[in-house]
Coordinates of C-alpha atoms in Angstrom, one line a residue:
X1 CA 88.0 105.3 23.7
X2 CA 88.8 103.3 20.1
X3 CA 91.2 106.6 19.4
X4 CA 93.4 106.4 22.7
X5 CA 93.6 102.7 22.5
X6 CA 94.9 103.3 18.7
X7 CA 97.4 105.5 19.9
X8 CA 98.6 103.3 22.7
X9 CA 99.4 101.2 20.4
X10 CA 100.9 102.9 17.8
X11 CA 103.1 104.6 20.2
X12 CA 104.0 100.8 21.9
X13 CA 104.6 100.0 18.1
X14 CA 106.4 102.5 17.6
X15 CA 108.7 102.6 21.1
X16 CA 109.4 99.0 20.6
X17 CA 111.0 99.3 16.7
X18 CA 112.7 101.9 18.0
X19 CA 114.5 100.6 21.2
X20 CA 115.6 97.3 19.3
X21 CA 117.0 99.3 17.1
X22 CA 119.2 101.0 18.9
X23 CA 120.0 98.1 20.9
X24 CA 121.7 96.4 17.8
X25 CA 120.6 97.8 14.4
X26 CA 123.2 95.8 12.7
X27 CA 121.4 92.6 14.2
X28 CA 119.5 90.3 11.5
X29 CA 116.6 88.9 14.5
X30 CA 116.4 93.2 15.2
X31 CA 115.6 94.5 11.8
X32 CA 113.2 91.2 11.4
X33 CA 111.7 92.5 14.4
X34 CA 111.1 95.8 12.9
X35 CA 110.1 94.7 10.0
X36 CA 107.2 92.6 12.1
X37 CA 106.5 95.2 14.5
X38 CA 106.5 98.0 11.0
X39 CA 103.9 96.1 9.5
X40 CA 101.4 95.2 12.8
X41 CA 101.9 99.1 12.8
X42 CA 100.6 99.3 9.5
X43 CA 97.8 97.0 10.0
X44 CA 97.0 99.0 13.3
X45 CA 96.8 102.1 10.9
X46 CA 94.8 100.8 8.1
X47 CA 92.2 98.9 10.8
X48 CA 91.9 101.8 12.6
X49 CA 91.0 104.0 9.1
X50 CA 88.8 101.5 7.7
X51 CA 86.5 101.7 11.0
X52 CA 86.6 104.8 11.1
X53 CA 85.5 105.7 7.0
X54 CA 82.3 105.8 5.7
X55 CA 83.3 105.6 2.4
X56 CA 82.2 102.2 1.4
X57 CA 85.1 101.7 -1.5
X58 CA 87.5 102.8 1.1
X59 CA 86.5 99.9 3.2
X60 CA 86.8 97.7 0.2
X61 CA 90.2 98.5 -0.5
X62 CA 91.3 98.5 2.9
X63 CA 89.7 95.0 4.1
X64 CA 91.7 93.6 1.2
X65 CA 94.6 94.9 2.1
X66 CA 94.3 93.7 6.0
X67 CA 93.8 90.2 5.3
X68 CA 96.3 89.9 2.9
X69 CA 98.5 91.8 5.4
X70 CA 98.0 89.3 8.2
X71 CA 99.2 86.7 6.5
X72 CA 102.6 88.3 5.8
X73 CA 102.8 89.6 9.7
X74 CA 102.1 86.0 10.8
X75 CA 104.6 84.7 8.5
X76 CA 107.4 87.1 10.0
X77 CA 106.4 85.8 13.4
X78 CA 107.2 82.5 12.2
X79 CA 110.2 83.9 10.9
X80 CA 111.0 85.5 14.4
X81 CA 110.8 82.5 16.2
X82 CA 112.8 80.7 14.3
X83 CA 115.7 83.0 14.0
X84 CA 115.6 83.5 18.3
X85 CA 115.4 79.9 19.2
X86 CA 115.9 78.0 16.1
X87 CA 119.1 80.3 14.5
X88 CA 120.4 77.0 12.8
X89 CA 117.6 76.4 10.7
X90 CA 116.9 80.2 10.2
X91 CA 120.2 80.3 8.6
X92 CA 119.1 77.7 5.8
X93 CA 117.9 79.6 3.0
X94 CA 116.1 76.6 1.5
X95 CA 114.3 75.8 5.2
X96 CA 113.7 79.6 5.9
X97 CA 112.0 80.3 2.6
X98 CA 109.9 76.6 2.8
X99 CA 108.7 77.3 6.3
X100 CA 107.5 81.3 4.7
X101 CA 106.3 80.6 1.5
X102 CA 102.8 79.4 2.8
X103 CA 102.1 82.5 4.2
X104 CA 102.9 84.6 0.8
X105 CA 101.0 82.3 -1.0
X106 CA 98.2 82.8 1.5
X107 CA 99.0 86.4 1.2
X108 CA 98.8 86.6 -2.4
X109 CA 95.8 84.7 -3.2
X110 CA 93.4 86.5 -0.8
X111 CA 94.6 90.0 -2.4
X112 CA 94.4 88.1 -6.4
X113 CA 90.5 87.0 -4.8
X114 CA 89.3 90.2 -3.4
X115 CA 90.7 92.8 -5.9
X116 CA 90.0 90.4 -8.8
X117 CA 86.3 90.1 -7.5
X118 CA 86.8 86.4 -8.2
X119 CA 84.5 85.7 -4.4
X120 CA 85.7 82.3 -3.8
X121 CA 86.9 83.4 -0.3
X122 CA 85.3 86.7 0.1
X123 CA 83.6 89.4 -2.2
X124 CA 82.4 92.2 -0.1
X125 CA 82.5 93.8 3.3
X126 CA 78.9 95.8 4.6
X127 CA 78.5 97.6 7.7
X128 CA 75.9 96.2 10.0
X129 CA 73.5 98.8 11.9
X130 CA 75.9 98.0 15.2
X131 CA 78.6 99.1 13.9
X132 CA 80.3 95.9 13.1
X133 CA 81.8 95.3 10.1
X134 CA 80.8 91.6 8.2
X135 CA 82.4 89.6 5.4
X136 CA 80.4 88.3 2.7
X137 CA 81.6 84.9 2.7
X138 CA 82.6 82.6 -0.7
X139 CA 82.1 79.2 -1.1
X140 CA 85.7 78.6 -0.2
X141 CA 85.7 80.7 3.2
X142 CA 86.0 78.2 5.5
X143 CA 88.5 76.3 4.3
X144 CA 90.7 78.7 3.9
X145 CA 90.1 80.3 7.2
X146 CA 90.8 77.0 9.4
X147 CA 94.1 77.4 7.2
X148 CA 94.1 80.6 8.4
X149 CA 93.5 79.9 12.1
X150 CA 95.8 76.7 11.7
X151 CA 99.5 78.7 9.5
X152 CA 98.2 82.1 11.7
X153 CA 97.4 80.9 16.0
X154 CA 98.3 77.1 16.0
X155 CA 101.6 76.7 14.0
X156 CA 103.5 79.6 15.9
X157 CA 102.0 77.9 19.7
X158 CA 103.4 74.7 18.7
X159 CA 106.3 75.5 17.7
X160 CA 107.0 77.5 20.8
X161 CA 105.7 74.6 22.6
X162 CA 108.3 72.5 21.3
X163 CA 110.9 75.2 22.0
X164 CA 110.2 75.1 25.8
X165 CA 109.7 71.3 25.9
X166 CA 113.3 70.6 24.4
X167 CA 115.3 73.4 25.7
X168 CA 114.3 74.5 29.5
X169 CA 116.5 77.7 29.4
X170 CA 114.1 78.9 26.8
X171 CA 110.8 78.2 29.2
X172 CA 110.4 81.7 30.6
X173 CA 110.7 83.8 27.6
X174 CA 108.1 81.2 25.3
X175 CA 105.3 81.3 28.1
X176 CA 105.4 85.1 28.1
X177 CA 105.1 84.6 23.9
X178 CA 102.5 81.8 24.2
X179 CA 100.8 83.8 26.5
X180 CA 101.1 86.7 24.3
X181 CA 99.7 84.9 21.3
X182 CA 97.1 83.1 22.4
X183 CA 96.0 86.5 23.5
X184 CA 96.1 87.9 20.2
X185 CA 94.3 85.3 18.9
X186 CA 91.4 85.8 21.6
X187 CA 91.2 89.5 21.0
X188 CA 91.7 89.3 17.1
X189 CA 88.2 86.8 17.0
X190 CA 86.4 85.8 19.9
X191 CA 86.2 89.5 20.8
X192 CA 84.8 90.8 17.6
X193 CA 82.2 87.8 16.9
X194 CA 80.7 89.1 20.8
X195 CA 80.5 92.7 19.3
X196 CA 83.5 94.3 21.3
X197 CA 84.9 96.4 18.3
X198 CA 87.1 98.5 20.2
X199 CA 89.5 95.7 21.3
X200 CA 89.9 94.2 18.2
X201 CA 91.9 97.6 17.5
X202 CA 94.8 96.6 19.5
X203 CA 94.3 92.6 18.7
X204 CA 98.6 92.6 17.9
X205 CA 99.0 94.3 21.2
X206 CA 99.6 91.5 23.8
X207 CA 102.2 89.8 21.2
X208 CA 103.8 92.9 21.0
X209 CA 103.9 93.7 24.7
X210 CA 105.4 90.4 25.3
X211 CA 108.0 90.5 22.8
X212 CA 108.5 93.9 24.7
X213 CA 108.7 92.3 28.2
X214 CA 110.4 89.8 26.8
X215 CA 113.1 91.6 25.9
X216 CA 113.8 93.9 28.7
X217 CA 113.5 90.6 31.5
X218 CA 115.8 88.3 29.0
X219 CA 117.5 90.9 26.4
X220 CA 117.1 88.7 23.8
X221 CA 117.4 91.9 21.3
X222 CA 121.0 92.9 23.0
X223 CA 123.8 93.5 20.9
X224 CA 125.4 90.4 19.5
X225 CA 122.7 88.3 21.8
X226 CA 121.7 85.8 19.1
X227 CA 124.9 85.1 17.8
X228 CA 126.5 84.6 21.0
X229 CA 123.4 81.9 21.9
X230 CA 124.1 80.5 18.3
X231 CA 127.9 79.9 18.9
X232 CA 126.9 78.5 22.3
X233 CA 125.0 75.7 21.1
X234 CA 127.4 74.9 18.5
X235 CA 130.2 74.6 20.7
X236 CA 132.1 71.4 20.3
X237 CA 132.3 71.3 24.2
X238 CA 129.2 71.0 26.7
X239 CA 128.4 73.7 28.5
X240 CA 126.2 74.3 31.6
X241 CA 124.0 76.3 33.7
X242 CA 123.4 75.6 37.5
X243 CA 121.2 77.2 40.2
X244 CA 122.7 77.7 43.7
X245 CA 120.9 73.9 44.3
X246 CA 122.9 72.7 41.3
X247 CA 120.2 71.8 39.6
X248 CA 120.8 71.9 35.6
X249 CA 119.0 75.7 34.4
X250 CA 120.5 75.1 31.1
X251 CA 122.8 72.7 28.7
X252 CA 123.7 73.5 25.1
X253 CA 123.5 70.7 22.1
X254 CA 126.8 68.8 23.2
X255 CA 125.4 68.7 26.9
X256 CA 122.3 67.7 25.7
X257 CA 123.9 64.6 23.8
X258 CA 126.5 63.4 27.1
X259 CA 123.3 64.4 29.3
X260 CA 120.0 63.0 27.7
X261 CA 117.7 62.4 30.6
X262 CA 114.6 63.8 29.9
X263 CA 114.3 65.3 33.3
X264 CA 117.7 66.6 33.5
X265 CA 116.4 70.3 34.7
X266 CA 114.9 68.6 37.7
X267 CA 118.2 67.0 38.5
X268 CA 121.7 67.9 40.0
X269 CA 124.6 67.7 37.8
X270 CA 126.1 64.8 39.4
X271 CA 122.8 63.3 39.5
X272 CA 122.3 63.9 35.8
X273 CA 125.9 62.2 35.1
X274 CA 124.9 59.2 37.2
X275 CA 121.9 58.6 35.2
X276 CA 123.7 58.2 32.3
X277 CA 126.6 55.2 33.9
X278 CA 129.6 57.9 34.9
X279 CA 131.4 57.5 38.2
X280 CA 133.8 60.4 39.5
X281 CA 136.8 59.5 39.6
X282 CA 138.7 63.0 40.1
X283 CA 142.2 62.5 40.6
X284 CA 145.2 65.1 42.8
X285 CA 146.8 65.8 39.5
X286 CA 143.0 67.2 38.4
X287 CA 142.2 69.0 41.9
X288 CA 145.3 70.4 41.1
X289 CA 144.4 71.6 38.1
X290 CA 141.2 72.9 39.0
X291 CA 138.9 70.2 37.5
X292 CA 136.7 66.6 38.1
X293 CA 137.2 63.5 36.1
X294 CA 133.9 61.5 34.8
X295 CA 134.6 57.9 33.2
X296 CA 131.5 55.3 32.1
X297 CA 132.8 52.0 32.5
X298 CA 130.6 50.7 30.0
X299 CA 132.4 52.8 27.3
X300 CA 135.6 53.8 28.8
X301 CA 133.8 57.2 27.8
X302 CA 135.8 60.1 30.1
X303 CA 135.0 63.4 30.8
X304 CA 136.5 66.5 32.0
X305 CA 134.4 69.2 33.9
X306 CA 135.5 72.4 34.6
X307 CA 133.1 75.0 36.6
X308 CA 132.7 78.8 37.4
X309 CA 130.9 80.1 40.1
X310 CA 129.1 83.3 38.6
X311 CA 127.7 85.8 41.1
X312 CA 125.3 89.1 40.0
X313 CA 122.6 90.6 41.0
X314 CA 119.8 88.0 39.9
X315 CA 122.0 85.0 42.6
X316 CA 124.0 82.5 41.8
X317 CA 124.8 80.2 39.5
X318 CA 127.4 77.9 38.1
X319 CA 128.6 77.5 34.8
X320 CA 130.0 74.1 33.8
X321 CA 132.1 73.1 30.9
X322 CA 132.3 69.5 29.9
X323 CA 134.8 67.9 27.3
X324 CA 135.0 64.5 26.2
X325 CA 138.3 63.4 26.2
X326 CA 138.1 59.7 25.7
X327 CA 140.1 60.0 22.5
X328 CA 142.8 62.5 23.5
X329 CA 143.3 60.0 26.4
X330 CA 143.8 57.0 24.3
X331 CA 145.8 59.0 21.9
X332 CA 148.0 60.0 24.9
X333 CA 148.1 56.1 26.4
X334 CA 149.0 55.2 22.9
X335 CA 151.8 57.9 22.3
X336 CA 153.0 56.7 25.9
X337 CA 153.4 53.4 24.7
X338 CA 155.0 53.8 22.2
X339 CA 157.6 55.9 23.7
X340 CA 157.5 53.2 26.2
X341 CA 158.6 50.6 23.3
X342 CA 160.8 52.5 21.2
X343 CA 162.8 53.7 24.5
X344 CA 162.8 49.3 24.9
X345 CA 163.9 49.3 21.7
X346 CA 166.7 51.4 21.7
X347 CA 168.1 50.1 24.3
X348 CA 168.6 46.6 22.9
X349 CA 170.1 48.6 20.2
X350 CA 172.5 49.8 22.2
X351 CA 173.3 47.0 24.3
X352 CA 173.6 45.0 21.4
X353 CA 175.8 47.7 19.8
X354 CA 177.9 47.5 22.9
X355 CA 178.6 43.5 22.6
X356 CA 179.3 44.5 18.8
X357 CA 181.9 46.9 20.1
X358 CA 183.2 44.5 22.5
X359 CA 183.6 41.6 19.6
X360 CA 185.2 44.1 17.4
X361 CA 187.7 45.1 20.7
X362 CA 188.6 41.5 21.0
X363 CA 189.0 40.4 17.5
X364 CA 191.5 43.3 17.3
X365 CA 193.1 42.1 20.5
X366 CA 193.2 38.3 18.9
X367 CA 194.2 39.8 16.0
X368 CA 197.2 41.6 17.4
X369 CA 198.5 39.5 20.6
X370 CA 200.7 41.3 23.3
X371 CA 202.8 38.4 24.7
X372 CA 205.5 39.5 27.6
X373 CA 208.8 38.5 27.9
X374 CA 209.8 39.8 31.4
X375 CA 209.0 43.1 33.4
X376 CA 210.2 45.7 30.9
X377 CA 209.4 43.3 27.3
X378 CA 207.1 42.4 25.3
X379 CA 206.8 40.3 22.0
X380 CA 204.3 41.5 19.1
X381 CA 203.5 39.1 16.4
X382 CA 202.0 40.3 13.5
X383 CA 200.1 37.4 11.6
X384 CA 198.1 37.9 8.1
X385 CA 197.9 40.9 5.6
X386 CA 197.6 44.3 7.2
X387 CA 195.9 47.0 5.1
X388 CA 194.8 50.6 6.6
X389 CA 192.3 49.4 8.9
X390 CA 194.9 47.0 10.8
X391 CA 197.8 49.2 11.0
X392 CA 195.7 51.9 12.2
X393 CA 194.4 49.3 14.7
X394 CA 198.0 48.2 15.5
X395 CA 198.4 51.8 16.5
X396 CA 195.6 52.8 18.7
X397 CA 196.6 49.1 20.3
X398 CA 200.2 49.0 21.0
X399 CA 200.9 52.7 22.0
X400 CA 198.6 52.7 25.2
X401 CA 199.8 49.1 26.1
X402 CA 203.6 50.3 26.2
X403 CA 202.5 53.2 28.3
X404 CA 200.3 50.8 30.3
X405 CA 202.8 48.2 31.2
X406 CA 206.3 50.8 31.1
X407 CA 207.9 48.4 28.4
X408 CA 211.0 49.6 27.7
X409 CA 211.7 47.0 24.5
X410 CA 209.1 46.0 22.2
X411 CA 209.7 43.1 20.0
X412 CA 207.5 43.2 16.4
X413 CA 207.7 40.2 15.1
X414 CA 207.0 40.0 11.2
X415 CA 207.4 35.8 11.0
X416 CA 203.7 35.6 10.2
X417 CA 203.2 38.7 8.2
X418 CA 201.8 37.2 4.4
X419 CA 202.5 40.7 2.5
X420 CA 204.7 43.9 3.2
X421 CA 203.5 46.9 1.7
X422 CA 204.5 50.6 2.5
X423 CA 201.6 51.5 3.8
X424 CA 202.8 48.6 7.4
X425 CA 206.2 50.2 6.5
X426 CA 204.8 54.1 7.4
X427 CA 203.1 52.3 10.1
X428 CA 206.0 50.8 11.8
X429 CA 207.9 53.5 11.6
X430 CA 204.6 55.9 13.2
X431 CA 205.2 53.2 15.9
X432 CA 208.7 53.4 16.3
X433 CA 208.6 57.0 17.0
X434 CA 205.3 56.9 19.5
X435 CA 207.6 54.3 21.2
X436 CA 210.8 56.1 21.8
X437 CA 209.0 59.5 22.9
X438 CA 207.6 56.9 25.6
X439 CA 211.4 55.7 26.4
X440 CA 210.7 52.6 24.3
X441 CA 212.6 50.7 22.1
X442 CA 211.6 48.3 18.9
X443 CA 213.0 45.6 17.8
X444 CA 212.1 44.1 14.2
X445 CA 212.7 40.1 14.4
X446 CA 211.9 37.6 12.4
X447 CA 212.6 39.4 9.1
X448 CA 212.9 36.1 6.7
X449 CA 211.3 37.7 3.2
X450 CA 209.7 40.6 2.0
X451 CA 207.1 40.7 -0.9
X452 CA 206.0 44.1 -2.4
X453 CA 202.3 44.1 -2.9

């Protein structure tokens, strides 16, 4: 009976390092896994030889090397947990070696005791006439075995207890591995105080068999599985999981801090958002675009949920993306307003670059008078100094009014002119030719003195 239920396990051992393995052998949480399942094989191995020997230094070296051997396989647990549910703090060197060093240290000072034949915590192992083999105990036994029973049984069930308590997704999964090691614990001590050797050979059985149900019902150990849930919970968006009833199955860390009822998993979503101050207030544009609006008045805190409807085998669910978008909105009302004000602004500058251009169009007209004399004339006084500007005003002035009023004589009069330069001369006679290609003619008048400038 002890040799088939040695084999049994071995073999589950065995089938289990090799099936994660091939599921993802490149996966950190799947070697670890090996590496816990490896070394409960070993301890299988070397349990199983030490009851079976009769060779009493055998035994000796062998019940060394199984204590200090459970101390490392619990600490790989710890470990294993940690780097399945916990993956952010896993990924902390400083936190991952912290939480692991106990158990080493633990490791290394029962071996450094019972091969140094120190006896503080145990100094010898004798075969009773059942069968059973019994520690003789140190001075410093029981201390260090409620350690044991604390680092070992109690450590690993609370934190898994805290795993289910804060993230509901994670319930199913942790009860089959609280379940698992509460057995092992059961089986590893209450079981071989009442004499029952035999099942004390497979006490790492029901931990392993639920890590192995575990896995095929969830597929925790599937290719890429814990980095995808790693990337999940750090996405800067909310995302979550809803039954056919709509109740909330899951919500990662940005969920978690919009949604932070402590019974969220027993509410709907809308219910959940409720809770927390947010009114719907979806509007066409967002039906339109496939998507429900969320605003807290307290706040002004708004929201944007998007959702999938998943069907497979297993039913239906819903998955929900959430974004805040409280400060992309106000960006947006503040870009609009802007826009809003420069578009206000321009437009004075334009109107008031329009009465500039009208001043400047009736200086010029003040500046250069077009009195007529009858029908066909008109009378041009030219008053002041005229540089560039003002003959190229005088120009773009009197061309388009001879044309506009069919003058057929033009009379310049220069009585008011202060300086004549060549540069009115050039200009005068531009004029005088624009003129007669129009049928015009121009008459200087008034011609009492000319200065050169």
């Amino acid at each position: 009976m002890e040799l088939l239920l040695v084999l049994l396990t071995l073999v589950i051992l065995s089938a289990s390092i090799v099936y994660v393995l091939l599921q993802d052998w490149h996966g950190t949480a799947n070697r670890l896994f090996s590496l816990f399942t490896g070394s409960s094989l070993l301890l299988t191995c070397a349990g199983a030889v030490r009851f079976a020997s009769r060779n009493p230094d055998e035994i000796w070296w062998l019940s060394g090397l199984l204590t200090s051997l459970q101390a490392a396989i619990f600490g790989l647990l710890i470990w294993l947990i940690m780097i399945l549910f916990m993956p952010h703090r896993y990924h902390q060197p400083l936190v991952r070696w912290v939480t692991i060093a106990p158990y080493l240290l633990m490791a290394v000072i029962l071996a450094i005791d019972w091969y140094g034949r120190f006896g503080f915590i145990g100094s010898d192992v004798l075969r009773e006439e059942t069968g059973i083999l019994r520690f003789v105990r140190g001075p410093a036994f029981w201390p260090v075995f409620a350690l044991y029973i604390i680092g070992c049984i109690v450590t690993p069930l609370i934190m898994l207890s805290t795993i289910a308590v804060q993230h509901p997704a994670t319930r199913g999964p942790v009860g089959w591995l609280i379940g698992g090691t509460t057995l092992t614990f059961l089986m590893g001590y209450v079981f071989r105080e009442l004499g029952m050797v035999a099942i004390t050979y497979v006490s790492l059985l029901p931990l392993h068999l639920s890590f192995g149900w575990v896995t095929l019902r969830y597929g925790i150990f599937r290719p890429s599985q814990v980095a995808l849930q790693a990337a999940v919970e750090h996405l800067p968006d909310g995302m979550l999981v809803l039954d056919t009833q709509r109740q909330i199955r899951y919500a990662n860390r940005a969920a978690q801090r919009i949604i932070t009822g402590n019974d969220r998993n027993q509410q709907s979503f809308e219910q959940a958002l409720a809770q927390v101050g947010f009114i719907e207030q979806t509007s066409t544009e967002d039906r339109e675009r496939q998507r429900r609006r969320f605003v807290r008045p307290t706040d002004q805190t708004i929201l944007l949920a998007t959702e999938v409807t998943i069907n497979d085998a297993q039913g239906g669910a819903s998955v929900v993306l959430i974004r805040n978008v409280t400060r992309a909105e106000q960006q947006q009302a503040e870009l609009i307003a802007s826009r809003a004000v420069l578009a206000e602004r321009t437009a004075e500058l334009e109107r008031s670059l329009a009465e500039l251009q009208q001043r400047d169009e009736l200086l010029r007209r003040l500046s250069l008078p077009i009195i007529p004399l009858s029908a066909t004339m008109v009378v041009i006084p030219l008053i002041g100094i005229f540089d560039a500007a003002r003959c190229q005003s005088l120009l773009q002035l009197i061309l388009p009014e001879i044309a506009e009023r069919n003058a057929k004589t033009v009379l310049v009069d220069l009585t008011g002119l202060t300086a004549f330069d060549q540069t009115l001369a050039h200009t005068l006679y531009q004029l005088r030719d624009g003129a007669r290609l129009m049928g015009t003619q121009i008459i200087l008048c008034g011609i009492h003195q000319i200065w050169p400038r």
